[in-house]
Amino acid sequence: MADQLNESTVVNKAPVIAPGHNFATVTDKISSIVLTRPISNGWVVGFAAMFMCTMMLLYALGYLFVRGVGIWGINIPIGWGFAIVNFVWWIGIGHAGTLISAILLLLRQSWRNSINRFAEAMTLFAVACAGVFPGVHTGRPWLDYWMFPYPNTMSYWPQFRSPLMWDVFAVSTYFTVSLMFWFIGLIPDFATLRDRAENKYARMIYGLLGMGWRGSARHWARYEMAYLLLAGLATPLVLSVHTVVSFDFAVGIVPGWHTTIFPPYFVAGAIYSGFAMVLMLAIPIRKIYGLEDFITDRHLQNSAKVMLATGWIVAYGYAVEAFMGWYGGNRYDQTLLWNRLHGPYSFWYYSLLICNLGIPQLLWIRKMRNSPVWLFLISLVILVGMWLERFVIVVISLARDFLPSSWGMYYPTRWDWMTYAGTIGMFLMCMFLFVRILPMISIFEMRTLLPEAEVKHKK
Amino acid sequence: MKTLPIYGTMAEFASAQQLVDAARKTHSAGYTKIDAYSPFPVEELAEAIGFHKNYVPLVTLIGAITGGVLGYLMQYYCAAISYPTNIGGRPYNSWPAFIIITFEMTILFGAISAVLGMLALNGLPMPYHPVFHVPRFAFATKDRFFLIIFATDPKYDAQGARQFLEGLQPQSISEVPS
């Protein structure tokens, strides 16, 4: 009994950073991954595979541009297929990065310092993957500039009352702000790499990116203020992005879309899948690069708890959807509910329930939260589940709307799957490059976590 | 700033605490043109060297307000003046539908102002700076802490500054050529 108690207290207080580190070891350990560690065969093979996936994406898109969207499985009534499903899925994954870097910063959760950098990188790459889909979904990407307001000879303007226009602004603002947040966080670390690099060109490139950062107290004061303000601005922004994405559906009148629960439930789902992706990346990365001292079990446990909490918000969303379908008395909503449970896509709906509600309940068990292997597998299941959720929302509602005469089925083609798999490849390829080119853990923020960084207040 | 053969005198410390203490002493000894360098943000340091006026919040606020106003005016101009479309008899200036883009533009301009304002006020990018002449200064981005008294300080003379800094028990002292 006493032993058990002891063990659980130890587990609860797993440190954010392993003992025995100081400024120099933290700096050397993280910067050496970028500067001196030789490129392993595993990295080359992994990068090459993901590079080939990216080429497959380009091939699929090239063929799309030649032939048009007819190569996809979409048709009336299901005019929104994989493009929107994958867009929403990727945007959702991106949310964890901003949540970790901005919201947890404002909440003074300092454990975030060791995972915010690569979570932000993940956000950027995920939003970039998401951006592919609205860019190509018409099959005519050369007309994408029509999305933006610009003076033109036809003297007309975008329809600002449309949620799709809101989406353009929300997503592009999100990408820009995430990029700036990430870059600003990197400046002091670029300076560290500049001063550590042996290679002349590395020194030059990191020197240029570091902008001549020298760590002056005045600079730090303005820097910290700007960082805090960015966090303050990014916090409502990240909550707004998936809200706006959910408006794409909720403003429409299609059964299953036209509900007020969508914004909070989309945001929770986004954070749910985002943390799953963070764990799926963090667990192998910390193993391969020996970063268990910095990305400790505490980080994995906390992420697991966030997933559990947001998973239940998502569960609440499903429950409200089903309850309102039944209680609202609207026959189209009732039919939709019946269709989800018994219609042609019921297999997808039950798979979704198992992936998002069933299996993640294993996270209640402490042993599961402490086991990287199990966390990895559960995260994979959650990511699949969240993809299914978007599929269910988009496809089931469109397949069975008001009139039986306009019912139809949707069968994704190989081009749909190639495009989807291709974006996963592009995402992972960017991650492969990121871990070797940039410090994947924020070095200067790690220094602030060390006990020796503390300064007594003026007496 | 007139060119001087010497840019300042720099002392090196081993910990953040020592640097903050030294900076406080230097500032209260009457040196006003001083700066401190640390590998991570130390909250007390800015105050210790007498830095109080941080304009980043003001710049951000102005940027955010500008973004919000421009965002709304853009939509008002497009939807109500240049290309009015009657949709179900709704007013051209249908402000509830314009809230989201106004909000996004507020955030976008605020964030850009915070970043560019911070860089501009800090005078960055500045790839060359005299302090980089000091070889030990490479450790300012690792685990060392530096304090400098600039030659432009009215109280500054090379000998006196060195003696004063020696009294603070630093790890090393170097003169920074300009």
XYZ file of C-alpha atoms in Angstrom:
637
model
C 0.000 0.000 0.000
C 2.700 2.421 1.028
C 4.671 1.423 -2.034
C 1.701 1.990 -4.285
C 1.089 5.410 -2.842
C 4.679 6.300 -3.282
C 4.701 5.147 -6.841
C 1.629 7.140 -7.748
C 2.987 10.333 -6.196
C 6.177 9.883 -8.134
C 4.219 9.404 -11.334
C 2.102 12.457 -10.648
C 5.130 14.598 -10.163
C 7.055 13.400 -13.201
C 9.256 16.406 -13.900
C 8.850 18.692 -16.894
C 12.570 18.469 -17.447
C 14.745 15.677 -16.113
C 17.097 16.577 -13.244
C 20.791 17.165 -13.827
C 20.476 19.613 -16.707
C 21.865 23.115 -16.885
C 21.882 25.898 -19.487
C 24.813 24.386 -21.360
C 23.528 20.819 -21.534
C 20.076 21.909 -22.639
C 21.577 24.089 -25.348
C 24.011 21.436 -26.541
C 21.552 18.609 -26.502
C 18.930 20.361 -28.612
C 21.256 22.217 -30.964
C 23.438 19.175 -31.607
C 20.500 17.399 -33.261
C 20.538 20.098 -35.892
C 24.223 20.923 -36.057
C 26.313 17.824 -35.506
C 24.189 14.688 -35.519
C 24.901 12.664 -38.658
C 22.020 11.828 -40.957
C 20.901 8.297 -40.223
C 19.755 5.739 -42.762
C 16.376 5.622 -41.086
C 15.905 9.323 -41.695
C 16.907 9.018 -45.337
C 14.542 6.102 -45.933
C 11.675 7.813 -44.122
C 12.233 11.091 -45.895
C 12.487 9.396 -49.276
C 9.246 7.513 -48.707
C 7.416 10.685 -47.712
C 8.961 12.538 -50.615
C 7.529 9.913 -52.938
C 4.121 10.329 -51.295
C 4.391 14.045 -51.990
C 5.202 13.296 -55.621
C 2.101 11.127 -55.719
C 0.125 14.118 -54.451
C 1.537 16.287 -57.220
C 0.716 13.602 -59.759
C -2.864 13.333 -58.495
C -3.239 17.089 -58.557
C -1.650 17.394 -61.979
C -4.129 14.902 -63.380
C -6.925 16.775 -61.599
C -5.917 20.013 -63.293
C -5.866 18.306 -66.677
C -9.123 16.391 -66.382
C -11.118 18.372 -63.827
C -12.995 17.261 -60.734
C -14.715 14.492 -62.670
C -11.861 12.187 -61.654
C -13.095 12.397 -58.069
C -16.053 10.500 -56.694
C -18.135 13.618 -56.216
C -21.367 14.135 -58.085
C -24.738 15.672 -57.368
C -26.104 15.319 -54.689
C -22.722 14.781 -53.046
C -20.752 17.706 -54.393
C -18.628 17.982 -51.282
C -16.468 14.939 -50.851
C -12.944 14.279 -49.732
C -11.804 17.817 -50.400
C -13.863 19.283 -47.562
C -13.496 16.219 -45.321
C -9.715 16.409 -45.516
C -9.680 20.188 -45.257
C -11.609 20.121 -41.989
C -9.541 17.214 -40.678
C -6.220 18.943 -41.339
C -7.348 22.308 -40.021
C -8.523 20.565 -36.859
C -5.160 18.886 -36.367
C -3.529 22.268 -36.636
C -5.403 23.551 -33.616
C -3.309 21.744 -31.033
C -0.199 23.716 -31.920
C -1.776 27.077 -31.246
C -3.550 25.765 -28.193
C -0.250 24.580 -26.756
C 1.735 27.638 -27.714
C -0.809 30.377 -26.986
C -3.512 29.225 -24.597
C -1.207 27.209 -22.362
C 1.229 30.141 -22.327
C -1.472 32.460 -21.037
C -2.474 29.843 -18.475
C 1.189 29.664 -17.353
C 1.430 25.946 -18.039
C 5.193 25.934 -18.329
C 5.332 22.239 -19.237
C 4.292 23.374 -22.688
C 7.780 24.831 -23.294
C 9.236 21.578 -24.523
C 6.484 20.672 -26.957
C 5.331 24.032 -28.271
C 7.944 24.375 -31.023
C 7.178 21.199 -32.857
C 3.476 21.486 -32.140
C 3.595 24.880 -33.867
C 5.522 23.383 -36.767
C 2.907 20.666 -36.938
C 0.221 23.359 -37.034
C 1.857 25.129 -39.939
C 2.308 21.975 -41.976
C -1.210 20.794 -41.174
C -2.722 24.128 -42.192
C -0.637 24.041 -45.365
C -2.033 20.569 -46.137
C -5.516 21.853 -45.377
C -4.969 24.802 -47.682
C -4.283 22.458 -50.597
C -7.921 21.353 -50.679
C -9.802 24.651 -51.007
C -7.092 25.642 -53.452
C -7.726 22.732 -55.804
C -11.291 21.688 -55.062
C -12.670 23.382 -58.147
C -10.014 21.784 -60.310
C -9.076 25.276 -61.450
C -6.457 26.587 -59.033
C -5.463 29.326 -61.459
C -8.648 31.132 -60.468
C -7.979 30.967 -56.733
C -7.376 34.699 -56.568
C -11.115 35.116 -57.072
C -11.447 34.284 -53.402
C -9.827 37.540 -52.392
C -11.276 41.021 -52.766
C -9.378 42.889 -55.449
C -10.443 45.647 -57.822
C -11.280 44.128 -61.170
C -12.612 45.142 -64.571
C -15.906 43.367 -63.887
C -16.231 45.690 -60.875
C -17.656 43.126 -58.543
C -16.631 41.893 -55.143
C -16.752 38.691 -53.101
C -19.914 37.958 -51.158
C -18.910 38.843 -47.616
C -22.157 37.457 -46.208
C -21.084 33.932 -47.132
C -19.425 31.598 -44.605
C -17.090 30.445 -47.364
C -15.673 33.970 -47.545
C -15.351 34.031 -43.756
C -13.373 30.843 -44.094
C -10.923 32.431 -46.531
C -10.164 35.168 -44.031
C -10.147 32.921 -40.974
C -7.811 30.320 -42.449
C -5.416 32.756 -44.089
C -5.227 34.832 -40.908
C -4.659 31.682 -38.903
C -1.827 30.561 -41.129
C -0.172 33.990 -41.105
C -0.412 34.431 -37.343
C 0.804 30.869 -36.692
C 3.751 31.442 -38.989
C 4.715 34.675 -37.255
C 4.302 33.138 -33.822
C 6.539 30.265 -34.815
C 9.155 32.454 -36.446
C 9.297 34.897 -33.554
C 9.791 31.983 -31.183
C 12.667 30.768 -33.351
C 14.669 34.027 -33.470
C 16.603 33.565 -30.185
C 17.246 29.932 -31.096
C 18.523 30.931 -34.529
C 21.004 33.142 -32.675
C 22.052 30.171 -30.544
C 22.583 28.053 -33.654
C 24.492 30.898 -35.313
C 26.907 31.005 -32.391
C 27.240 27.212 -32.197
C 27.489 26.305 -35.892
C 30.889 25.199 -37.178
C 29.891 25.210 -40.820
C 30.336 28.584 -42.505
C 27.125 28.422 -44.527
C 25.085 27.188 -41.598
C 26.414 30.110 -39.578
C 25.498 32.514 -42.341
C 21.973 31.169 -42.855
C 21.166 30.951 -39.148
C 22.743 34.378 -38.716
C 20.445 35.877 -41.331
C 17.384 34.176 -39.857
C 18.412 35.224 -36.354
C 18.425 38.863 -37.483
C 21.382 39.685 -35.275
C 19.616 38.773 -32.065
C 21.940 39.453 -29.132
C 19.728 38.921 -26.109
C 19.695 42.509 -24.885
C 17.462 43.120 -21.883
C 15.562 45.814 -23.787
C 15.025 43.417 -26.672
C 13.849 40.664 -24.375
C 11.373 42.979 -22.689
C 9.797 43.988 -26.011
C 10.070 40.425 -27.264
C 8.268 38.976 -24.275
C 5.566 41.595 -24.580
C 5.091 40.895 -28.285
C 5.040 37.162 -27.620
C 2.424 37.566 -24.918
C 0.298 39.821 -27.103
C 0.550 37.352 -29.963
C -0.603 34.625 -27.610
C -3.486 36.823 -26.526
C -4.440 37.459 -30.147
C -3.970 33.849 -31.209
C -6.214 32.514 -28.448
C -9.514 33.940 -29.739
C -8.232 33.346 -33.249
C -7.766 29.623 -32.817
C -11.208 29.302 -31.265
C -12.662 31.303 -34.135
C -11.074 29.275 -36.919
C -12.891 26.031 -36.383
C -16.007 27.959 -35.417
C -15.937 29.574 -38.832
C -15.218 26.217 -40.464
C -18.284 24.828 -38.706
C -20.337 27.772 -40.036
C -19.665 26.416 -43.526
C -22.029 23.671 -42.448
C -24.174 25.235 -39.736
C -25.324 28.164 -41.875
C -26.567 25.729 -44.507
C -30.027 24.179 -44.160
C -29.062 20.580 -44.853
C -30.243 18.194 -42.107
C -27.374 17.300 -39.808
C -25.539 20.533 -40.575
C -27.996 23.160 -39.437
C -27.297 22.999 -35.709
C -26.027 25.481 -33.147
C -23.907 22.895 -31.346
C -21.461 22.835 -34.250
C -18.998 25.607 -33.274
C -18.032 24.357 -29.776
C -18.158 20.755 -30.871
C -15.944 21.409 -33.880
C -13.405 23.277 -31.754
C -13.291 20.480 -29.173
C -12.938 17.910 -31.935
C -10.116 19.922 -33.441
C -8.177 19.972 -30.197
C -8.923 16.290 -29.724
C -7.393 15.314 -33.043
C -4.612 17.878 -32.694
C -3.359 16.409 -29.443
C -3.582 12.949 -30.956
C -1.274 14.115 -33.739
C 1.075 15.773 -31.225
C 1.385 12.480 -29.379
C 1.829 10.469 -32.557
C 4.753 12.715 -33.480
C 6.211 13.256 -30.016
C 6.389 9.612 -29.025
C 8.627 8.418 -31.885
C 10.624 11.654 -32.027
C 11.574 11.642 -28.367
C 12.566 8.002 -28.659
C 14.645 8.389 -31.813
C 16.411 11.582 -30.755
C 16.778 10.618 -27.103
C 14.747 13.566 -25.852
C 13.030 11.743 -22.993
C 14.669 14.245 -20.635
C 12.735 17.121 -22.167
C 9.547 15.509 -23.468
C 8.889 13.561 -20.301
C 6.097 11.224 -19.301
C 4.427 14.261 -17.760
C 3.879 15.725 -21.224
C 2.397 12.511 -22.507
C 0.107 12.224 -19.484
C -1.086 15.802 -19.763
C -1.784 15.427 -23.467
C -3.695 12.237 -22.745
C -5.822 14.089 -20.199
C -6.556 16.870 -22.682
C -7.652 14.226 -25.175
C -9.886 12.592 -22.627
C -11.542 15.896 -21.735
C -12.052 17.099 -25.300
C -13.176 13.590 -26.264
C -16.040 13.945 -23.827
C -16.997 17.344 -25.217
C -17.143 15.671 -28.612
C -19.238 12.884 -27.084
C -21.581 15.514 -25.714
C -21.827 16.978 -29.211
C -22.830 13.594 -30.654
C -25.355 13.118 -27.868
C -26.929 16.533 -28.446
C -27.066 15.946 -32.187
C -28.864 12.651 -31.669
C -31.143 14.015 -28.943
C -32.118 17.061 -30.982
C -32.732 14.870 -34.008
C -35.231 12.910 -31.989
C -36.633 15.628 -29.727
C -36.743 18.451 -32.266
C -39.609 16.779 -34.067
C -38.265 17.778 -37.463
C -38.851 14.772 -39.685
C -35.763 15.462 -41.803
C -33.566 15.503 -38.742
C -35.224 12.327 -37.523
C -34.603 10.708 -40.878
C -30.990 11.782 -40.741
C -30.552 10.166 -37.352
C -32.208 7.009 -38.618
C -29.941 7.090 -41.659
C -26.834 7.376 -39.545
C -27.885 4.392 -37.473
C -29.385 2.195 -40.190
C -28.689 3.813 -43.557
C -26.112 2.854 -46.177
C -23.284 4.557 -44.307
C -24.131 3.162 -40.856
C -20.880 1.198 -40.821
C -18.956 4.472 -40.944
C -21.060 5.956 -38.170
C -20.531 2.994 -35.848
C -16.819 2.984 -36.641
C -16.764 6.647 -35.708
C -18.440 5.938 -32.384
C -15.985 3.143 -31.609
C -12.939 5.237 -32.582
C -13.928 8.482 -30.898
C -16.024 7.372 -27.952
C -15.201 3.738 -27.263
C -11.485 3.084 -27.510
C -10.254 6.439 -26.097
C -11.938 5.567 -22.785
C -8.865 3.417 -22.174
C -7.215 6.704 -21.253
C -9.033 6.591 -17.924
C -6.566 3.893 -16.932
C -3.357 5.341 -15.564
C -1.281 2.508 -17.024
C -2.468 3.440 -20.492
C -1.593 7.099 -19.993
C 1.888 6.073 -18.911
C 2.544 3.750 -21.802
C 3.879 5.482 -24.924
C 2.982 2.519 -27.110
C -0.652 2.521 -26.024
C -0.876 6.299 -26.275
C 0.474 6.097 -29.798
C -2.107 3.506 -30.796
C -5.005 5.321 -29.129
C -3.955 8.553 -30.845
C -3.973 6.780 -34.183
C -7.489 5.538 -33.480
C -8.618 9.059 -32.541
C -7.188 10.514 -35.747
C -9.036 7.907 -37.778
C -12.173 8.592 -35.752
C -12.009 12.324 -36.302
C -11.583 11.777 -40.018
C -14.648 9.521 -39.954
C -16.575 12.201 -38.092
C -16.049 14.680 -40.917
C -16.898 12.006 -43.461
C -20.126 11.192 -41.628
C -21.113 14.844 -41.337
C -20.405 15.684 -44.958
C -21.438 12.564 -46.811
C -24.410 11.171 -44.875
C -26.179 14.521 -44.798
C -25.707 15.087 -48.524
C -26.509 11.525 -49.492
C -29.940 11.657 -47.879
C -31.451 15.117 -47.896
C -35.044 16.266 -48.232
C -36.304 14.500 -51.336
C -35.808 10.777 -51.986
C -35.507 11.618 -55.667
C -32.269 13.466 -54.928
C -30.666 10.742 -52.887
C -27.362 9.298 -54.011
C -24.211 7.544 -52.975
C -20.607 8.648 -52.806
C -17.733 6.368 -53.715
C -14.273 7.919 -53.402
C -12.038 7.091 -56.344
C -8.359 6.246 -56.294
C -7.622 9.907 -57.053
C -9.434 10.912 -53.882
C -7.371 8.488 -51.848
C -4.124 9.447 -53.579
C -4.707 13.093 -52.833
C -5.492 12.374 -49.204
C -2.537 10.032 -48.705
C -0.383 12.513 -50.596
C -1.090 15.296 -48.118
C -0.165 12.974 -45.257
C 3.093 12.336 -47.076
C 3.686 16.037 -47.571
C 2.978 16.692 -43.906
C 5.427 14.035 -42.738
C 8.044 15.091 -45.274
C 7.928 18.603 -43.831
C 8.262 17.145 -40.333
C 11.292 15.108 -41.418
C 12.944 18.253 -42.743
C 11.934 20.277 -39.707
C 13.564 18.002 -37.124
C 16.901 18.195 -38.936
C 16.948 21.878 -39.887
C 15.408 23.704 -36.937
C 15.624 23.140 -33.194
C 12.506 21.088 -32.517
C 12.395 22.166 -28.885
C 12.524 25.806 -27.950
C 15.996 26.144 -26.424
C 15.547 29.489 -24.727
C 12.212 28.555 -23.200
C 13.743 25.337 -21.876
C 16.434 27.409 -20.167
C 13.757 29.339 -18.296
C 12.449 26.076 -16.833
C 15.733 25.329 -15.065
C 15.956 26.160 -11.372
C 19.085 28.261 -11.933
C 17.090 30.616 -14.161
C 15.222 31.973 -11.163
C 16.002 35.468 -9.958
C 14.998 36.805 -6.562
C 12.710 39.783 -6.596
C 14.021 43.081 -5.314
C 14.005 43.111 -1.586
C 25.995 58.697 -32.290
C 29.522 59.884 -32.877
C 32.091 57.228 -33.617
C 34.316 56.382 -30.724
C 37.299 54.086 -30.731
C 35.709 52.202 -27.868
C 32.088 51.111 -27.865
C 31.923 50.168 -24.211
C 33.187 47.942 -21.454
C 31.651 44.546 -20.966
C 31.632 42.219 -17.976
C 30.695 38.561 -17.993
C 28.700 36.820 -15.259
C 27.909 33.203 -14.577
C 24.288 33.440 -13.482
C 21.147 35.425 -14.045
C 21.054 36.403 -10.382
C 24.577 37.857 -10.515
C 23.732 39.770 -13.665
C 20.583 41.280 -12.183
C 22.437 42.274 -9.015
C 25.277 43.771 -11.033
C 22.892 45.639 -13.310
C 21.070 47.123 -10.330
C 24.331 48.258 -8.774
C 25.558 49.755 -12.021
C 22.335 51.606 -12.579
C 22.226 52.953 -9.044
C 25.877 53.999 -9.344
C 24.674 56.533 -11.892
C 25.460 54.813 -15.186
C 22.462 55.313 -17.435
C 23.624 54.027 -20.824
C 23.993 50.383 -20.016
C 22.634 47.147 -21.366
C 22.490 43.555 -20.199
C 22.492 40.387 -22.283
C 21.071 37.044 -21.259
C 20.374 33.748 -23.050
C 16.735 33.806 -21.985
C 14.289 36.499 -20.873
C 14.891 37.642 -17.310
C 11.962 39.683 -16.149
C 13.835 41.747 -13.560
C 16.626 42.697 -15.929
C 14.829 45.346 -17.965
C 13.828 47.160 -14.828
C 17.336 46.793 -13.394
C 18.905 48.646 -16.326
C 16.224 51.305 -16.162
C 14.082 50.287 -19.144
C 10.466 51.222 -18.596
C 8.896 52.495 -21.793
C 7.692 49.492 -23.723
C 5.737 50.701 -26.728
C 4.917 47.273 -28.157
C 1.397 47.177 -26.625
C 0.584 50.605 -28.024
C 1.768 49.659 -31.511
C -0.260 46.458 -31.334
C -3.372 48.287 -30.195
C -3.117 50.822 -32.997
C -2.570 48.030 -35.514
C -5.510 46.029 -34.233
C -7.892 48.993 -34.323
C -6.706 49.917 -37.814
C -7.279 46.345 -38.966
C -10.766 46.214 -37.513
C -11.811 49.546 -38.999
C -10.320 48.735 -42.400
C -11.871 45.275 -42.353
C -15.326 46.654 -41.743
C -14.962 49.525 -44.209
C -13.781 47.112 -46.899
C -16.911 45.010 -46.509
C -19.145 48.056 -46.262
C -17.649 49.527 -49.425
C -17.920 46.273 -51.365
C -21.366 45.185 -50.190
C -23.130 48.510 -49.804
C -21.481 51.005 -52.168
C -19.558 49.401 -55.001
C -21.536 46.235 -55.624
C -24.793 46.209 -53.669
C -26.716 42.975 -53.969
C -30.212 42.574 -52.619
C -30.455 39.219 -50.893
C -33.880 38.507 -49.505
C -34.466 42.191 -48.833
C -31.733 42.368 -46.223
C -30.042 45.712 -45.677
C -26.903 46.297 -47.717
C -25.002 47.151 -44.560
C -25.767 43.758 -43.003
C -23.353 44.183 -40.121
C -23.906 40.868 -38.299
C -22.561 39.062 -41.353
C -19.505 41.340 -41.377
C -18.449 40.665 -37.789
C -16.274 37.656 -38.508
C -14.091 39.207 -41.171
C -13.815 42.382 -39.091
C -12.628 40.242 -36.198
C -10.143 38.317 -38.333
C -8.696 41.530 -39.756
C -8.366 42.951 -36.231
C -6.345 39.921 -35.184
C -4.287 39.867 -38.372
C -3.281 43.527 -38.230
C -2.739 43.380 -34.472
C -0.443 40.378 -34.797
C 1.518 41.836 -37.700
C 1.926 45.110 -35.784
C 3.101 43.281 -32.672
C 5.765 41.389 -34.633
C 6.954 44.166 -36.916
C 6.671 46.714 -34.111
C 8.793 44.587 -31.824
C 11.423 44.094 -34.525
C 11.448 47.768 -35.494
C 11.671 49.040 -31.916
C 14.502 46.585 -31.288
C 16.281 47.769 -34.408
C 16.321 44.300 -35.868
C 17.408 42.870 -38.231
C 20.919 44.068 -37.445
C 23.364 41.328 -38.436
C 26.384 43.403 -37.384
C 26.807 44.820 -33.924
C 29.985 45.857 -32.055
C 29.298 43.488 -29.148
C 29.884 40.557 -31.483
C 33.576 41.563 -31.534
C 33.982 40.088 -28.072
C 34.803 36.395 -28.575
C 33.240 35.388 -25.248
C 29.979 36.988 -26.339
C 29.121 33.856 -28.339
C 28.157 32.364 -24.973
C 25.476 35.004 -24.489
C 23.219 32.682 -26.455
C 24.170 29.688 -24.346
C 24.871 30.025 -20.645
C 26.643 33.329 -19.965
C 25.355 36.719 -18.902
C 26.853 40.051 -19.925
C 26.633 43.626 -18.773
C 27.921 46.537 -20.823
C 28.502 50.197 -20.022
C 28.385 52.152 -23.261
C 31.090 54.684 -24.065
C 28.360 57.241 -24.724
C 27.460 57.287 -21.036
C 28.268 60.744 -19.608
C 30.033 59.140 -16.640
C 32.050 56.797 -18.832
C 35.796 56.652 -18.937
C 37.477 53.423 -19.921
C 39.559 53.162 -16.763
C 36.789 54.040 -14.343
C 34.239 51.733 -15.933
C 36.674 48.817 -15.798
C 37.412 49.455 -12.148
C 33.747 49.735 -11.327
C 32.896 46.506 -13.119
C 35.784 44.699 -11.446
C 34.175 45.572 -8.139
C 31.134 43.501 -9.172
C 33.242 40.305 -9.328
C 32.605 39.280 -12.929
C 34.068 36.234 -14.674
C 35.878 38.383 -17.204
C 36.021 41.943 -18.487
C 36.622 43.038 -22.044
C 36.685 46.276 -23.914
C 34.347 46.344 -26.884
C 35.927 47.998 -29.921
C 33.595 50.126 -31.920
